[in-house]
Short mmCIF file of C-alpha atoms in Angstrom, two decimals:
data_model
loop_
_atom_site.label_atom_id
_atom_site.label_comp_id
_atom_site.label_asym_id
_atom_site.label_seq_id
_atom_site.Cartn_x
_atom_site.Cartn_y
_atom_site.Cartn_z
CA MET Q 30 0.00 0.00 0.00
CA LYS Q 31 1.31 3.44 -0.92
CA LYS Q 32 1.97 5.89 1.87
CA THR Q 33 0.21 9.22 2.02
CA ASP Q 34 1.46 12.41 3.66
CA ASP Q 35 -0.73 15.49 4.01
CA SER Q 36 1.70 17.37 6.22
CA ALA Q 37 1.38 20.52 4.13
CA GLY Q 38 -1.69 21.38 6.15
CA ALA Q 39 -5.20 22.12 4.99
CA ALA Q 40 -5.51 21.85 1.23
CA GLY Q 41 -5.99 25.11 -0.64
CA SER Q 42 -6.89 25.98 -4.22
CA ASN Q 43 -3.42 25.02 -5.44
CA ALA Q 44 -3.13 21.76 -3.49
CA ILE Q 45 -1.48 19.20 -5.74
CA LYS Q 46 -1.72 15.43 -5.50
CA LEU Q 47 1.46 13.78 -6.69
CA LYS Q 48 3.77 10.83 -6.19
CA VAL Q 49 7.26 11.38 -4.86
CA ASN Q 50 9.46 8.28 -5.06
CA GLY Q 51 6.38 6.06 -4.98
CA THR Q 52 4.72 7.81 -2.04
CA ALA Q 53 1.43 9.65 -2.52
CA ARG Q 54 1.72 13.23 -1.30
CA VAL Q 55 -0.41 16.36 -1.12
CA PHE Q 56 1.52 19.57 -1.63
CA ASP Q 57 -0.22 22.91 -1.13
CA ILE Q 58 1.90 25.59 -2.75
CA ASP Q 59 -0.21 28.32 -1.09
CA ASN Q 60 0.56 27.11 2.43
CA THR Q 61 3.32 29.29 3.81
CA LYS Q 62 4.72 26.37 5.84
CA LEU Q 63 7.01 24.05 3.91
CA PRO Q 64 6.08 20.42 4.65
CA ASP Q 65 8.53 18.63 6.92
CA TRP Q 66 9.06 15.79 4.43
CA ILE Q 67 10.30 18.24 1.80
CA GLU Q 68 12.62 20.03 4.20
CA LYS Q 69 14.07 16.72 5.36
CA LEU Q 70 14.59 15.12 1.96
CA ALA Q 71 15.32 18.04 -0.39
CA LEU Q 72 19.12 18.18 -0.38
CA LYS Q 73 19.59 14.42 -0.57
CA SER Q 74 16.88 13.87 -3.20
CA ASP Q 75 17.85 12.10 -6.42
CA ARG Q 76 20.78 10.41 -4.64
CA TYR Q 77 22.65 13.67 -4.11
CA PRO Q 78 26.09 12.78 -2.66
CA TYR Q 79 26.44 15.50 0.00
CA ASP Q 80 24.64 16.00 3.31
CA LYS Q 81 25.36 19.73 3.52
CA LYS Q 82 25.75 22.64 1.15
CA LEU Q 83 29.21 23.94 0.36
CA PRO Q 84 30.05 26.56 3.03
CA GLN Q 85 29.32 30.09 1.86
CA GLN Q 86 32.81 31.42 2.60
CA GLU Q 87 34.50 28.62 0.68
CA TYR Q 88 32.09 29.10 -2.21
CA GLU Q 89 32.66 32.84 -2.48
CA LYS Q 90 36.44 32.50 -2.34
CA THR Q 91 36.51 29.79 -5.01
CA LEU Q 92 34.00 31.62 -7.20
CA GLU Q 93 36.11 34.78 -7.21
CA THR Q 94 39.17 32.78 -8.28
CA LEU Q 95 37.29 31.09 -11.12
CA GLN Q 96 35.68 34.35 -12.26
CA ALA Q 97 39.14 35.90 -12.53
CA GLU Q 98 40.03 33.09 -14.93
CA LEU Q 99 36.86 33.81 -16.93
CA VAL Q 100 38.01 37.41 -17.31
CA LYS Q 101 41.31 36.11 -18.74
CA LEU Q 102 39.40 33.79 -21.06
CA GLN Q 103 37.26 36.66 -22.30
CA ALA Q 104 40.31 38.86 -22.95
CA TRP Q 105 41.78 36.06 -25.09
CA MET Q 106 38.50 35.70 -26.98
CA GLN Q 107 38.35 39.41 -27.76
CA LYS Q 108 41.95 39.35 -28.97
CA THR Q 109 41.62 36.25 -31.15
CA GLY Q 110 37.95 36.34 -32.17
CA GLY Q 111 37.15 33.15 -30.28
CA ARG Q 112 33.50 32.29 -29.73
CA VAL Q 113 31.78 30.42 -26.91
CA LEU Q 114 28.19 29.18 -26.92
CA ALA Q 115 26.86 27.57 -23.74
CA LEU Q 116 23.28 26.43 -23.36
CA PHE Q 117 21.67 25.60 -20.04
CA GLU Q 118 18.83 23.14 -19.71
CA GLY Q 119 17.16 21.38 -16.80
CA ARG Q 120 13.87 21.12 -15.00
CA ASP Q 121 12.16 24.25 -13.73
CA ALA Q 122 13.96 25.63 -10.65
CA ALA Q 123 17.17 23.70 -11.42
CA GLY Q 124 19.21 26.91 -11.10
CA LYS Q 125 19.87 27.81 -14.73
CA GLY Q 126 19.51 31.57 -14.31
CA GLY Q 127 21.64 31.74 -11.16
CA THR Q 128 24.39 29.67 -12.75
CA ILE Q 129 24.43 31.88 -15.83
CA ASN Q 130 24.63 34.96 -13.59
CA ALA Q 131 27.61 33.45 -11.75
CA VAL Q 132 29.36 32.81 -15.07
CA ARG Q 133 28.77 36.33 -16.41
CA GLN Q 134 28.97 38.34 -13.18
CA ASN Q 135 32.43 39.85 -13.74
CA MET Q 136 32.72 39.50 -17.51
CA ASN Q 137 32.49 42.49 -19.82
CA PRO Q 138 28.77 42.66 -20.72
CA ARG Q 139 29.57 44.14 -24.12
CA SER Q 140 30.80 40.76 -25.32
CA ALA Q 141 29.16 38.40 -22.83
CA ARG Q 142 25.41 38.23 -23.22
CA ASN Q 143 22.57 35.96 -22.24
CA VAL Q 144 19.70 34.83 -24.47
CA ALA Q 145 16.33 33.95 -22.93
CA LEU Q 146 13.76 33.84 -25.71
CA THR Q 147 10.02 34.08 -25.16
CA LYS Q 148 7.54 31.89 -27.03
CA PRO Q 149 7.80 32.15 -30.83
CA THR Q 150 5.94 34.88 -32.65
CA GLU Q 151 3.59 33.98 -35.49
CA THR Q 152 6.37 34.73 -37.97
CA GLU Q 153 8.93 32.66 -36.07
CA SER Q 154 6.51 29.74 -35.84
CA GLY Q 155 6.48 29.60 -39.62
CA GLN Q 156 10.27 29.58 -39.96
CA TRP Q 157 12.86 26.82 -39.76
CA TYR Q 158 12.73 25.76 -36.12
CA PHE Q 159 16.38 26.62 -35.38
CA GLN Q 160 16.28 29.98 -37.17
CA ARG Q 161 15.54 32.27 -34.24
CA TYR Q 162 18.28 30.61 -32.19
CA VAL Q 163 20.92 30.85 -34.92
CA SER Q 164 20.32 34.61 -35.14
CA GLN Q 165 21.52 34.86 -31.51
CA PHE Q 166 24.77 32.92 -32.00
CA PRO Q 167 28.06 34.59 -30.96
CA THR Q 168 29.96 36.82 -33.28
CA SER Q 169 33.73 37.26 -33.10
CA GLY Q 170 34.91 37.54 -29.50
CA GLU Q 171 31.52 36.86 -27.93
CA PHE Q 172 30.58 34.59 -25.03
CA VAL Q 173 26.87 33.74 -25.32
CA THR Q 174 24.74 31.78 -22.89
CA PHE Q 175 21.25 30.41 -23.55
CA ASP Q 176 18.80 30.18 -20.65
CA ARG Q 177 16.84 27.37 -22.28
CA SER Q 178 17.35 26.75 -25.97
CA TRP Q 179 16.17 24.77 -28.96
CA TYR Q 180 15.85 21.86 -26.52
CA ASN Q 181 12.45 23.23 -25.51
CA ARG Q 182 11.24 20.92 -28.28
CA ALA Q 183 12.74 17.91 -26.49
CA GLY Q 184 11.11 18.58 -23.10
CA VAL Q 185 8.60 21.30 -22.32
CA GLU Q 186 6.89 21.31 -25.71
CA PRO Q 187 6.09 17.58 -26.03
CA VAL Q 188 5.19 17.21 -22.34
CA MET Q 189 2.83 20.19 -22.33
CA GLY Q 190 1.42 19.55 -25.80
CA PHE Q 191 3.01 22.60 -27.46
CA CYS Q 192 4.30 20.57 -30.42
CA THR Q 193 3.11 17.51 -32.31
CA PRO Q 194 4.69 14.06 -31.92
CA GLU Q 195 5.92 14.41 -35.51
CA GLN Q 196 7.65 17.72 -34.72
CA HIS Q 197 9.27 16.19 -31.66
CA ALA Q 198 10.53 13.16 -33.59
CA HIS Q 199 11.84 15.37 -36.42
CA PHE Q 200 13.71 17.53 -33.91
CA LEU Q 201 15.47 14.54 -32.34
CA ARG Q 202 16.59 13.36 -35.79
CA GLU Q 203 17.90 16.73 -36.91
CA VAL Q 204 19.56 18.23 -33.84
CA PRO Q 205 22.79 16.14 -33.94
CA ARG Q 206 23.41 17.32 -37.51
CA PHE Q 207 22.62 20.90 -36.56
CA GLU Q 208 25.06 20.82 -33.65
CA LYS Q 209 27.79 19.30 -35.78
CA LEU Q 210 27.62 22.44 -37.92
CA ILE Q 211 28.13 24.58 -34.81
CA VAL Q 212 31.27 22.68 -33.82
CA ARG Q 213 32.64 22.63 -37.39
CA GLU Q 214 32.22 26.40 -37.45
CA GLY Q 215 34.86 26.59 -34.70
CA ILE Q 216 32.53 27.69 -31.90
CA HIS Q 217 33.35 26.33 -28.44
CA PHE Q 218 30.01 24.67 -27.72
CA PHE Q 219 28.74 23.48 -24.33
CA LYS Q 220 25.48 21.78 -23.37
CA PHE Q 221 24.77 21.78 -19.64
CA TRP Q 222 21.93 19.86 -18.04
CA LEU Q 223 21.31 20.86 -14.41
CA GLU Q 224 19.86 17.83 -12.64
CA LEU Q 225 17.48 18.39 -9.74
CA GLY Q 226 15.79 16.11 -7.21
CA GLN Q 227 12.00 16.15 -7.00
CA GLU Q 228 11.83 17.24 -3.36
CA MET Q 229 14.36 20.00 -4.03
CA GLN Q 230 12.25 21.27 -6.93
CA LEU Q 231 9.20 21.45 -4.66
CA LYS Q 232 11.22 23.32 -2.04
CA ARG Q 233 12.43 25.88 -4.58
CA PHE Q 234 8.94 26.32 -6.00
CA HIS Q 235 7.68 26.99 -2.48
CA GLU Q 236 10.44 29.55 -1.87
CA ARG Q 237 9.58 31.32 -5.13
CA ARG Q 238 5.86 31.35 -4.42
CA HIS Q 239 6.32 33.04 -1.04
CA SER Q 240 9.21 35.37 -1.83
CA PRO Q 241 8.24 39.04 -2.29
CA LEU Q 242 11.29 39.47 -4.54
CA ARG Q 243 11.15 36.31 -6.65
CA ASN Q 244 7.48 35.34 -6.90
CA TRP Q 245 7.48 36.60 -10.49
CA LYS Q 246 9.51 33.46 -11.32
CA PHE Q 247 6.60 31.21 -10.27
CA SER Q 248 3.96 30.68 -12.94
CA PRO Q 249 0.86 28.53 -13.56
CA ILE Q 250 2.90 26.33 -15.90
CA ASP Q 251 5.13 25.48 -12.92
CA VAL Q 252 2.08 24.18 -11.06
CA ALA Q 253 1.03 22.16 -14.10
CA GLY Q 254 4.53 20.75 -14.50
CA VAL Q 255 4.80 19.52 -10.90
CA THR Q 256 2.45 16.62 -11.62
CA LYS Q 257 4.33 15.67 -14.80
CA TRP Q 258 7.64 14.70 -13.20
CA ASP Q 259 7.66 11.24 -14.77
CA ASP Q 260 6.71 12.61 -18.20
CA TYR Q 261 9.62 15.04 -18.06
CA THR Q 262 11.94 12.23 -16.96
CA GLU Q 263 10.88 10.11 -19.93
CA LYS Q 264 11.49 12.95 -22.40
CA ARG Q 265 14.80 13.83 -20.73
CA ASP Q 266 16.08 10.28 -21.08
CA GLN Q 267 14.96 10.13 -24.71
CA MET Q 268 16.70 13.44 -25.38
CA PHE Q 269 19.97 12.17 -23.89
CA GLU Q 270 19.78 8.94 -25.87
CA ARG Q 271 19.27 10.74 -29.19
CA THR Q 272 21.32 13.95 -28.78
CA HIS Q 273 24.31 13.06 -26.59
CA THR Q 274 27.07 12.88 -29.18
CA GLU Q 275 30.86 12.87 -29.29
CA HIS Q 276 30.93 16.27 -30.97
CA ALA Q 277 28.28 17.81 -28.66
CA PRO Q 278 28.08 15.86 -25.39
CA TRP Q 279 25.66 16.59 -22.58
CA ILE Q 280 27.44 17.73 -19.42
CA ILE Q 281 25.27 16.81 -16.47
CA VAL Q 282 25.60 18.72 -13.20
CA ARG Q 283 23.90 17.59 -10.00
CA SER Q 284 22.39 20.86 -8.79
CA ASN Q 285 20.65 20.31 -5.46
CA ASP Q 286 23.43 22.50 -4.05
CA LYS Q 287 23.55 25.55 -6.30
CA ARG Q 288 26.99 26.54 -5.05
CA ARG Q 289 28.72 23.33 -6.05
CA ALA Q 290 26.84 23.32 -9.36
CA ARG Q 291 27.94 26.83 -10.32
CA LEU Q 292 31.58 26.12 -9.56
CA ALA Q 293 31.45 22.88 -11.55
CA VAL Q 294 30.01 24.61 -14.61
CA ILE Q 295 32.63 27.38 -14.61
CA ARG Q 296 35.45 24.89 -14.10
CA HIS Q 297 34.23 22.83 -17.04
CA VAL Q 298 34.33 25.81 -19.37
CA LEU Q 299 37.77 26.89 -18.17
CA LEU Q 300 39.20 23.39 -18.49
CA ASN Q 301 37.88 22.94 -22.03
CA VAL Q 302 38.84 26.20 -23.75
CA PRO Q 303 42.66 26.31 -24.17
CA TYR Q 304 43.31 30.01 -23.59
CA PRO Q 305 46.92 31.06 -22.81
CA ASP Q 306 48.10 31.75 -19.25
CA ARG Q 307 45.43 29.42 -17.91
CA ASP Q 308 46.15 28.73 -14.23
CA LEU Q 309 45.20 25.08 -13.81
CA ASP Q 310 46.15 25.09 -10.13
CA ALA Q 311 43.77 27.99 -9.49
CA ILE Q 312 41.00 26.35 -11.51
CA GLY Q 313 41.36 23.09 -9.64
CA LYS Q 314 39.96 19.66 -10.39
CA GLN Q 315 36.36 18.74 -11.00
CA ASP Q 316 34.24 17.05 -8.38
CA LYS Q 317 33.30 13.86 -10.22
CA LEU Q 318 30.43 13.27 -7.80
CA ILE Q 319 28.79 16.46 -9.07
CA ILE Q 320 29.57 16.65 -12.78
CA GLY Q 321 29.88 14.06 -15.52
CA GLU Q 322 29.22 13.38 -19.17
CA GLY Q 323 26.12 11.81 -20.68
CA PRO Q 324 23.35 9.55 -19.42
CA ARG Q 325 25.75 7.03 -17.88
CA PHE Q 326 26.68 9.62 -15.26
CA LEU Q 327 23.03 10.16 -14.43
CA ALA Q 328 22.44 6.44 -14.06
CA GLY Q 329 25.56 5.82 -11.99
#
């Protein structure tokens, strides 16, 4: 018999019935009190390897060191015309925006920009699917990040019914060829997937909903998506199977602790773009418990 936990309190208009690791739960996003079961399980959800977050002081010191290396990388790019394109994908509340901000925080904004596209216009809907993304690609000397990307068609769109099954299947066939063109063009191309545990997602949604500064980040589609965890997992796994390639691998980052995730992402970029005067001792080694390549890492 499945367990049930209604510890969120009296159900309100946004009370959601869902299963979390096989247990039936009721989660009321409007209740200001976070349920005890979420608080207890959030950090360790999805087999996260650490019991505590990285200490703030250690994080800030390491981040400053890595950001100084990013400034050196950007100076080399501007001198040589190098181009970097990094896209960030993951479930809602995985920390994509915060990670991108950590990457770009001390870079020159004139040549380091972020792209976060809204839903396609009527004109864009009639174009080649990749067209509006290509128009945002980096020019000489630019470092461009995408907060979500063409991979909307691999996750959000098929799960929420925003594309047809035929469009989804066509996308999965074409995207490896499309990304091979990016790499052949000489662009340093990164695909980051920020992995998030289910209880941690619920905790972050709750924080957004009740924050006077960040409640704009919580939307009705977030509520709808909470009950579709398994659907998103299925589409994620299919996406990895079809689009993880040697020329454009998925880099998966366990992101229950945002601090460790941000450092891992920056390190990966610095270790994979061979700019001169790179200080490998300052950059340090990757935490292989946090970051890895492809679906095998996720399954391990």
